[in-house]
CSV table of C-alpha atoms in Angstrom, one decimal:
chain,number,residue,atom,x,y,z
A,21,UNK,CA,-8.1,-45.8,-26.1
A,22,UNK,CA,-7.3,-43.5,-23.3
A,23,UNK,CA,-8.8,-39.4,-24.3
A,24,UNK,CA,-6.6,-37.1,-24.7
A,25,UNK,CA,-4.2,-35.8,-21.9
A,26,UNK,CA,-4.9,-31.8,-22.0
A,27,UNK,CA,-1.8,-30.0,-22.4
A,28,UNK,CA,-1.3,-25.9,-21.2
A,29,UNK,CA,-2.5,-25.1,-25.2
A,30,UNK,CA,-6.1,-26.9,-23.9
A,31,UNK,CA,-6.6,-24.6,-21.0
A,32,UNK,CA,-5.2,-21.6,-19.7
A,33,UNK,CA,-3.6,-19.5,-19.4
A,34,UNK,CA,-1.6,-21.4,-21.8
A,35,UNK,CA,-5.0,-21.6,-24.2
A,36,UNK,CA,-4.9,-18.0,-24.7
A,37,UNK,CA,-0.7,-17.5,-25.2
A,38,UNK,CA,-1.0,-20.1,-27.7
A,39,UNK,CA,-4.0,-18.2,-29.2
A,40,UNK,CA,-1.9,-14.5,-29.6
A,41,UNK,CA,0.7,-16.5,-30.8
A,42,UNK,CA,-1.1,-18.5,-33.4
A,43,UNK,CA,-3.0,-14.8,-34.3
A,44,UNK,CA,0.6,-13.7,-34.6
A,45,UNK,CA,2.4,-15.6,-36.9
A,46,UNK,CA,-0.3,-16.1,-39.4
A,47,UNK,CA,-0.5,-11.8,-39.7
A,48,UNK,CA,3.4,-12.3,-40.4
A,49,UNK,CA,3.4,-15.6,-43.0
A,50,UNK,CA,0.9,-14.6,-44.6
A,51,UNK,CA,2.2,-12.3,-46.4
A,52,UNK,CA,5.2,-14.4,-48.3
A,53,UNK,CA,2.9,-16.8,-48.9
A,54,UNK,CA,0.9,-14.4,-51.3
A,55,UNK,CA,3.6,-13.8,-53.2
A,56,UNK,CA,5.2,-17.2,-52.7
A,57,UNK,CA,2.2,-19.0,-54.0
A,58,UNK,CA,2.4,-17.1,-57.5
A,59,UNK,CA,4.5,-18.5,-59.9
A,60,UNK,CA,2.6,-22.0,-60.4
A,61,UNK,CA,5.9,-23.7,-60.4
A,62,UNK,CA,5.9,-22.8,-56.6
A,63,UNK,CA,2.4,-24.2,-55.3
A,64,UNK,CA,1.9,-27.4,-54.0
A,65,UNK,CA,0.2,-28.7,-57.1
A,66,UNK,CA,1.3,-27.6,-60.8
A,67,UNK,CA,-2.4,-27.7,-61.4
A,68,UNK,CA,-3.4,-25.6,-58.9
A,69,UNK,CA,-4.5,-22.1,-59.4
A,70,UNK,CA,-3.4,-19.6,-57.2
A,71,UNK,CA,-6.9,-19.9,-55.5
A,72,UNK,CA,-6.7,-22.9,-54.4
A,73,UNK,CA,-2.6,-23.1,-53.2
A,74,UNK,CA,-3.1,-19.8,-50.7
A,75,UNK,CA,-6.6,-21.7,-49.3
A,76,UNK,CA,-5.2,-25.1,-48.6
A,77,UNK,CA,-2.5,-23.6,-47.2
A,78,UNK,CA,-4.4,-21.7,-45.1
A,79,UNK,CA,-7.3,-24.2,-44.1
A,80,UNK,CA,-3.7,-26.6,-42.2
A,81,UNK,CA,-2.9,-23.2,-39.7
A,82,UNK,CA,-7.0,-23.4,-39.2
A,83,UNK,CA,-6.5,-27.1,-38.7
A,84,UNK,CA,-3.7,-26.6,-36.7
A,85,UNK,CA,-4.7,-24.2,-34.5
A,86,UNK,CA,-7.9,-25.9,-33.5
A,87,UNK,CA,-5.7,-29.2,-32.9
A,88,UNK,CA,-4.2,-27.2,-30.6
A,89,UNK,CA,-6.2,-25.5,-27.7
A,90,UNK,CA,-9.2,-28.6,-28.9
A,91,UNK,CA,-12.0,-26.7,-30.0
A,92,UNK,CA,-15.1,-26.8,-28.6
A,93,UNK,CA,-18.2,-27.1,-31.2
A,94,UNK,CA,-21.6,-26.2,-29.0
A,95,UNK,CA,-23.7,-29.1,-29.7
A,96,UNK,CA,-27.6,-26.0,-30.3
A,97,UNK,CA,-31.0,-28.5,-30.9
A,98,UNK,CA,-32.3,-25.2,-32.1
A,99,UNK,CA,-33.4,-23.9,-35.6
A,100,UNK,CA,-31.3,-20.7,-37.2
A,101,UNK,CA,-31.5,-19.7,-40.1
A,102,UNK,CA,-31.9,-22.5,-41.7
A,103,UNK,CA,-36.0,-21.8,-39.8
A,104,UNK,CA,-38.2,-25.0,-41.4
A,105,UNK,CA,-35.7,-26.2,-42.5
A,106,UNK,CA,-34.3,-27.9,-39.4
A,107,UNK,CA,-35.9,-30.4,-37.5
A,108,UNK,CA,-35.6,-32.3,-34.2
A,109,UNK,CA,-35.9,-36.1,-34.5
A,110,UNK,CA,-36.1,-38.7,-31.5
A,111,UNK,CA,-34.0,-42.0,-30.9
A,112,UNK,CA,-36.0,-45.1,-32.2
A,113,UNK,CA,-37.2,-48.1,-30.1
A,114,UNK,CA,-34.7,-49.3,-28.0
A,115,UNK,CA,-34.3,-52.4,-30.0
A,116,UNK,CA,-32.7,-50.4,-32.8
A,117,UNK,CA,-29.4,-50.2,-31.4
A,118,UNK,CA,-28.2,-53.3,-30.3
A,119,UNK,CA,-24.6,-55.1,-30.0
A,120,UNK,CA,-22.3,-53.0,-30.5
A,121,UNK,CA,-24.3,-49.4,-29.8
A,122,UNK,CA,-25.6,-50.8,-26.9
A,123,UNK,CA,-23.6,-48.8,-24.5
A,124,UNK,CA,-24.5,-48.2,-20.9
A,125,UNK,CA,-22.5,-45.0,-20.7
A,126,UNK,CA,-23.5,-43.9,-24.0
A,127,UNK,CA,-27.3,-43.6,-24.9
A,128,UNK,CA,-29.3,-42.8,-28.1
A,129,UNK,CA,-30.0,-38.8,-28.1
A,130,UNK,CA,-32.3,-36.2,-29.6
A,131,UNK,CA,-30.2,-35.3,-32.2
A,132,UNK,CA,-31.1,-32.2,-35.1
A,133,UNK,CA,-30.5,-32.7,-38.9
A,134,UNK,CA,-31.1,-29.5,-41.7
A,135,UNK,CA,-33.4,-30.5,-45.0
A,136,UNK,CA,-32.0,-29.2,-48.6
A,137,UNK,CA,-33.6,-27.2,-50.3
A,138,UNK,CA,-36.6,-27.1,-48.4
A,139,UNK,CA,-38.1,-29.1,-46.4
A,140,UNK,CA,-40.1,-31.8,-48.6
A,141,UNK,CA,-45.0,-32.2,-48.8
A,142,UNK,CA,-46.1,-35.4,-47.7
A,143,UNK,CA,-46.1,-35.6,-51.5
A,144,UNK,CA,-42.8,-35.6,-52.0
A,145,UNK,CA,-42.2,-37.7,-49.6
A,146,UNK,CA,-44.4,-40.3,-52.2
A,147,UNK,CA,-42.8,-39.1,-55.1
A,148,UNK,CA,-39.3,-38.0,-54.4
A,149,UNK,CA,-35.6,-39.8,-53.3
A,150,UNK,CA,-33.7,-38.9,-50.3
A,151,UNK,CA,-29.7,-38.2,-49.5
A,152,UNK,CA,-29.1,-38.5,-45.8
A,153,UNK,CA,-26.2,-36.7,-45.5
A,154,UNK,CA,-22.9,-37.5,-42.7
A,155,UNK,CA,-20.9,-34.6,-42.9
A,156,UNK,CA,-17.3,-34.6,-42.0
A,157,UNK,CA,-14.3,-32.7,-39.6
A,158,UNK,CA,-12.3,-36.1,-37.9
A,159,UNK,CA,-16.3,-36.6,-35.1
A,160,UNK,CA,-15.0,-33.8,-33.3
A,161,UNK,CA,-15.5,-31.1,-35.1
A,162,UNK,CA,-17.8,-29.6,-37.5
A,163,UNK,CA,-22.0,-29.7,-38.0
A,164,UNK,CA,-24.3,-30.2,-40.5
A,165,UNK,CA,-25.6,-26.5,-40.1
A,166,UNK,CA,-25.7,-24.1,-43.1
A,167,UNK,CA,-22.6,-22.6,-42.3
A,168,UNK,CA,-20.5,-25.5,-42.7
A,169,UNK,CA,-23.0,-28.0,-45.1
A,170,UNK,CA,-24.8,-25.5,-47.6
A,171,UNK,CA,-22.3,-25.4,-50.2
A,172,UNK,CA,-22.6,-29.1,-50.2
A,173,UNK,CA,-26.1,-29.7,-49.5
A,174,UNK,CA,-27.2,-27.9,-52.2
A,175,UNK,CA,-24.9,-29.3,-54.9
A,176,UNK,CA,-25.1,-33.1,-53.1
A,177,UNK,CA,-28.9,-32.1,-53.6
A,178,UNK,CA,-29.2,-31.1,-57.5
A,179,UNK,CA,-26.6,-33.6,-58.1
A,180,UNK,CA,-29.0,-36.5,-57.5
A,181,UNK,CA,-31.9,-34.2,-57.4
A,182,UNK,CA,-32.7,-35.4,-54.7
A,183,UNK,CA,-33.9,-34.2,-51.0
A,184,UNK,CA,-30.8,-34.2,-48.4
A,185,UNK,CA,-31.3,-34.1,-45.0
A,186,UNK,CA,-27.8,-33.4,-43.2
A,187,UNK,CA,-28.0,-34.6,-40.2
A,188,UNK,CA,-26.0,-33.4,-36.3
A,189,UNK,CA,-24.6,-35.7,-35.1
A,190,UNK,CA,-22.3,-35.9,-31.6
A,191,UNK,CA,-18.8,-34.6,-32.0
A,192,UNK,CA,-16.4,-36.7,-29.5
A,193,UNK,CA,-14.6,-33.3,-28.4
A,194,UNK,CA,-17.8,-33.3,-26.5
A,195,UNK,CA,-19.1,-35.0,-22.9
A,196,UNK,CA,-20.7,-38.6,-24.1
A,197,UNK,CA,-20.0,-38.0,-27.8
A,198,UNK,CA,-17.6,-41.0,-28.2
A,199,UNK,CA,-18.1,-43.8,-30.4
A,200,UNK,CA,-20.7,-45.7,-30.5
A,201,UNK,CA,-22.8,-42.3,-30.4
A,202,UNK,CA,-22.4,-41.2,-33.6
A,203,UNK,CA,-22.9,-44.4,-34.8
A,204,UNK,CA,-26.7,-44.0,-32.5
A,205,UNK,CA,-27.3,-41.0,-34.1
A,206,UNK,CA,-27.2,-42.6,-37.7
A,207,UNK,CA,-29.4,-44.9,-36.9
A,208,UNK,CA,-31.8,-43.0,-36.0
A,209,UNK,CA,-31.5,-40.6,-38.5
A,210,UNK,CA,-31.8,-43.8,-40.7
A,211,UNK,CA,-34.6,-44.3,-38.8
A,212,UNK,CA,-36.8,-41.0,-39.5
A,213,UNK,CA,-36.7,-41.4,-42.8
A,214,UNK,CA,-38.4,-44.7,-42.6
A,215,UNK,CA,-40.4,-43.6,-40.4
A,216,UNK,CA,-41.4,-40.8,-42.4
A,217,UNK,CA,-43.0,-43.7,-45.4
A,218,UNK,CA,-39.8,-43.6,-47.7
A,219,UNK,CA,-38.8,-47.0,-48.9
A,220,UNK,CA,-34.8,-48.3,-48.2
A,221,UNK,CA,-35.0,-48.2,-52.6
A,222,UNK,CA,-35.9,-44.6,-52.9
A,223,UNK,CA,-32.5,-44.0,-49.9
A,224,UNK,CA,-29.0,-43.0,-49.9
A,225,UNK,CA,-26.4,-42.6,-47.7
A,226,UNK,CA,-23.8,-40.5,-47.7
A,227,UNK,CA,-21.0,-39.3,-46.2
A,228,UNK,CA,-18.0,-37.4,-46.4
A,229,UNK,CA,-14.3,-37.4,-44.4
A,230,UNK,CA,-15.6,-39.1,-40.8
A,231,UNK,CA,-19.2,-39.1,-42.1
A,232,UNK,CA,-18.2,-41.2,-44.8
A,233,UNK,CA,-16.5,-43.5,-41.7
A,234,UNK,CA,-19.7,-43.2,-40.2
A,235,UNK,CA,-22.3,-43.9,-43.0
A,236,UNK,CA,-19.7,-47.5,-43.7
A,237,UNK,CA,-20.7,-48.4,-40.2
A,238,UNK,CA,-24.3,-47.0,-40.6
A,239,UNK,CA,-24.1,-49.8,-44.2
A,240,UNK,CA,-21.9,-52.8,-41.3
A,241,UNK,CA,-24.7,-52.6,-38.5
A,242,UNK,CA,-27.7,-52.8,-41.0
A,243,UNK,CA,-26.1,-55.9,-42.7
A,244,UNK,CA,-25.1,-57.0,-39.7
A,245,UNK,CA,-28.2,-57.1,-38.3
A,246,UNK,CA,-31.3,-56.4,-40.7
A,247,UNK,CA,-32.7,-60.2,-39.5
A,248,UNK,CA,-32.9,-58.8,-35.8
A,249,UNK,CA,-33.7,-54.9,-36.1
A,250,UNK,CA,-36.2,-55.1,-39.1
A,251,UNK,CA,-34.1,-52.1,-41.0
A,252,UNK,CA,-33.9,-52.3,-44.8
A,253,UNK,CA,-30.8,-51.5,-46.1
A,254,UNK,CA,-31.1,-48.7,-48.1
A,255,UNK,CA,-30.3,-48.2,-52.1
A,256,UNK,CA,-27.1,-46.3,-52.2
A,257,UNK,CA,-24.3,-45.5,-50.7
A,258,UNK,CA,-22.2,-41.8,-51.6
A,259,UNK,CA,-18.6,-42.2,-49.8
A,260,UNK,CA,-16.5,-38.2,-49.8
A,261,UNK,CA,-13.3,-39.1,-49.2
A,262,UNK,CA,-13.8,-41.5,-46.5
A,263,UNK,CA,-11.5,-41.5,-43.7
A,264,UNK,CA,-11.2,-45.7,-43.2
A,265,UNK,CA,-8.3,-46.5,-41.3
A,266,UNK,CA,-8.5,-45.2,-38.2
A,267,UNK,CA,-5.4,-47.2,-36.4
A,268,UNK,CA,-3.5,-46.2,-38.7
A,269,UNK,CA,-4.5,-43.0,-37.2
A,270,UNK,CA,-2.8,-42.7,-33.9
A,271,UNK,CA,0.8,-42.0,-34.7
A,272,UNK,CA,1.3,-38.7,-36.8
A,273,UNK,CA,3.6,-40.5,-39.3
A,274,UNK,CA,0.2,-41.6,-40.6
A,275,UNK,CA,0.3,-37.9,-42.0
A,276,UNK,CA,3.6,-36.9,-41.5
A,277,UNK,CA,5.2,-39.1,-43.9
A,278,UNK,CA,2.3,-39.6,-45.8
A,279,UNK,CA,3.6,-38.7,-49.7
A,280,UNK,CA,0.8,-36.1,-50.3
A,281,UNK,CA,0.8,-34.2,-47.4
A,282,UNK,CA,2.2,-31.3,-48.9
A,283,UNK,CA,-0.8,-31.4,-51.2
A,284,UNK,CA,-3.6,-31.7,-48.5
A,285,UNK,CA,-4.7,-29.2,-45.9
A,286,UNK,CA,-4.7,-32.1,-42.5
A,287,UNK,CA,-2.8,-31.5,-40.3
A,288,UNK,CA,-0.8,-34.6,-37.9
A,289,UNK,CA,-2.2,-32.7,-34.7
A,290,UNK,CA,-5.6,-32.8,-36.4
A,291,UNK,CA,-5.9,-36.6,-36.8
A,292,UNK,CA,-5.1,-38.1,-33.3
A,293,UNK,CA,-7.4,-36.0,-32.2
A,294,UNK,CA,-10.4,-37.0,-33.6
A,295,UNK,CA,-8.9,-40.7,-32.7
A,296,UNK,CA,-7.9,-40.4,-29.2
A,297,UNK,CA,-11.6,-39.0,-28.5
A,298,UNK,CA,-13.6,-41.2,-30.8
A,299,UNK,CA,-12.4,-44.3,-29.7
A,300,UNK,CA,-13.3,-45.8,-25.6
A,301,UNK,CA,-11.6,-46.9,-24.2
A,302,UNK,CA,-13.7,-50.6,-24.3
A,303,UNK,CA,-13.4,-50.4,-28.0
A,304,UNK,CA,-9.9,-51.2,-30.3
A,305,UNK,CA,-8.6,-48.6,-33.2
A,306,UNK,CA,-9.0,-51.2,-35.8
A,307,UNK,CA,-12.7,-52.9,-34.5
A,308,UNK,CA,-14.2,-52.8,-38.4
A,309,UNK,CA,-16.9,-50.4,-37.1
A,310,UNK,CA,-14.4,-47.8,-36.1
A,311,UNK,CA,-11.5,-48.9,-39.3
A,312,UNK,CA,-13.1,-50.6,-42.1
A,313,UNK,CA,-9.9,-50.6,-43.9
A,314,UNK,CA,-9.0,-54.4,-44.3
A,315,UNK,CA,-12.3,-55.5,-43.4
A,316,UNK,CA,-15.0,-55.6,-46.3
A,317,UNK,CA,-18.1,-56.8,-46.2
A,318,UNK,CA,-21.0,-57.8,-48.6
A,319,UNK,CA,-23.8,-54.5,-49.1
A,320,UNK,CA,-26.4,-55.2,-50.7
A,321,UNK,CA,-26.6,-51.1,-51.3
A,322,UNK,CA,-25.2,-49.9,-54.0
A,323,UNK,CA,-21.7,-47.7,-53.3
A,324,UNK,CA,-19.9,-44.6,-54.8
A,325,UNK,CA,-16.5,-43.6,-53.3
A,326,UNK,CA,-14.8,-40.1,-54.7
A,327,UNK,CA,-11.9,-39.5,-53.3
A,328,UNK,CA,-8.9,-36.7,-54.5
A,329,UNK,CA,-6.2,-37.2,-56.6
A,330,UNK,CA,-3.3,-35.2,-54.5
A,331,UNK,CA,-5.3,-35.8,-50.9
A,332,UNK,CA,-3.8,-38.1,-47.9
A,333,UNK,CA,-6.3,-39.9,-47.5
A,334,UNK,CA,-5.9,-41.3,-51.7
A,335,UNK,CA,-4.7,-44.8,-51.2
A,336,UNK,CA,-6.1,-46.2,-48.1
A,337,UNK,CA,-9.7,-45.0,-50.0
A,338,UNK,CA,-8.4,-47.4,-53.3
A,339,UNK,CA,-7.6,-49.9,-51.3
A,340,UNK,CA,-11.1,-49.9,-49.5
A,341,UNK,CA,-12.5,-49.4,-52.9
A,342,UNK,CA,-10.7,-52.5,-54.2
A,343,UNK,CA,-11.8,-54.5,-51.6
A,344,UNK,CA,-15.2,-54.0,-51.4
A,345,UNK,CA,-15.4,-55.2,-55.4
A,346,UNK,CA,-13.9,-58.0,-55.1
A,347,UNK,CA,-16.7,-59.0,-52.4
A,348,UNK,CA,-19.7,-61.8,-54.8
A,349,UNK,CA,-22.2,-59.3,-55.9
A,350,UNK,CA,-20.9,-55.7,-54.0
A,351,UNK,CA,-21.9,-53.2,-56.4
A,352,UNK,CA,-18.9,-50.0,-56.0
A,353,UNK,CA,-17.8,-47.6,-58.2
A,354,UNK,CA,-15.2,-45.6,-57.5
A,355,UNK,CA,-13.9,-42.1,-59.1
A,356,UNK,CA,-10.8,-40.5,-58.6
A,357,UNK,CA,-11.1,-36.8,-58.7
A,358,UNK,CA,-7.7,-35.8,-60.1
A,359,UNK,CA,-6.3,-32.7,-58.9
A,360,UNK,CA,-8.6,-31.7,-55.5
A,361,UNK,CA,-7.2,-32.1,-52.3
A,362,UNK,CA,-9.9,-33.9,-49.5
A,363,UNK,CA,-12.7,-33.4,-48.4
A,364,UNK,CA,-15.3,-31.3,-51.7
A,365,UNK,CA,-18.2,-31.2,-49.7
A,366,UNK,CA,-17.1,-29.4,-47.2
A,367,UNK,CA,-14.3,-28.0,-48.0
A,368,UNK,CA,-14.5,-27.1,-51.4
A,369,UNK,CA,-16.1,-24.0,-50.9
A,370,UNK,CA,-13.0,-22.2,-49.0
A,371,UNK,CA,-10.0,-24.2,-50.8
A,372,UNK,CA,-11.4,-23.3,-54.4
A,373,UNK,CA,-12.9,-26.9,-55.4
A,374,UNK,CA,-15.9,-25.8,-56.7
A,375,UNK,CA,-16.4,-27.0,-60.3
A,376,UNK,CA,-15.1,-30.1,-58.3
A,377,UNK,CA,-16.7,-30.8,-56.5
A,378,UNK,CA,-20.5,-30.1,-58.7
A,379,UNK,CA,-18.5,-32.4,-61.1
A,380,UNK,CA,-18.3,-34.9,-58.5
A,381,UNK,CA,-22.0,-34.6,-57.2
A,382,UNK,CA,-23.2,-35.3,-60.7
A,383,UNK,CA,-21.7,-38.2,-61.5
A,384,UNK,CA,-23.0,-39.3,-58.3
A,385,UNK,CA,-25.9,-38.4,-59.7
A,386,UNK,CA,-25.2,-40.3,-62.7
A,387,UNK,CA,-24.0,-43.6,-60.8
A,388,UNK,CA,-26.8,-43.5,-59.4
A,389,UNK,CA,-29.6,-42.5,-61.9
A,390,UNK,CA,-27.5,-46.1,-64.2
A,391,UNK,CA,-28.5,-48.1,-61.4
A,392,UNK,CA,-32.0,-47.6,-61.2
A,393,UNK,CA,-32.0,-45.1,-58.1
A,394,UNK,CA,-35.6,-44.8,-56.7
A,395,UNK,CA,-37.3,-47.4,-59.2
């Protein structure tokens, strides 16, 4: 797929003009939204609180603006407020990155990651469980750093009674970040935990939205290459509102014609921007590593999937869960959070679904405990 062609809003002076217009329009409309959503019957969903209705509307505007100007997220490989919780991870041996990962234009790179709630000690590594998490953001935005991931990281850590490593993988909105960069980074991070002496049975891979897509790609790669790479499968996988059909998302109607678009904050230009920058010309968007929907596979890892009952991705998440459950010996459990919009891990704190995210983290931990996580 070709890269996104520059529009007037992605370069100057159009970017500045579009920014000024967006700010003016937002300030003009905000008072009416604040009044309009007071009656419960006028909210996108009658079960939503006032905060949830207003915040989802605001987040849609923010994402629509970021997508229109192709906002860049800088890649910072230095510790910030995370201090000693931030770690740099170097790529592993070249043999880890074979097949679809052996790209002449995209090579494995040093990545950053952040521990929650704290860096594990040597004794912790020997006896505790670990979750490696990939953030969402349509592959074009978001980071694994505290400003965006502290909320989700803390709740996943407490809900699963584990140490959580939030990975700051390369984004496709930056040069050299198209597929398979993020998957290379996922392999690098997973191999890093194994190199610390942590048994794969005590590791869960996790991801929200695009990060869920990435977690599935990691599981597929391990499943297909474990004999050659000697990469053992992790014990568990947690998928939070995973984005599964990038092939369909090439068309804006993927969002605009969805019957739940009014109860979610995802704008159509956000998903199209993600697909156009993530998928390189040499790979088709329906490749199983990019669009796992309709491509189930045998997986030794036990999988827990969460999706929102009123989000745009609900149908594809339900379908994928059913497809994976139908594969012999796969262990897959699905939880639908009834009135939640997309991606509680990364957006739940802003959109007003804090309690729903806490409940889901506890449910994920319960699934893992019932199935012997760490034993």
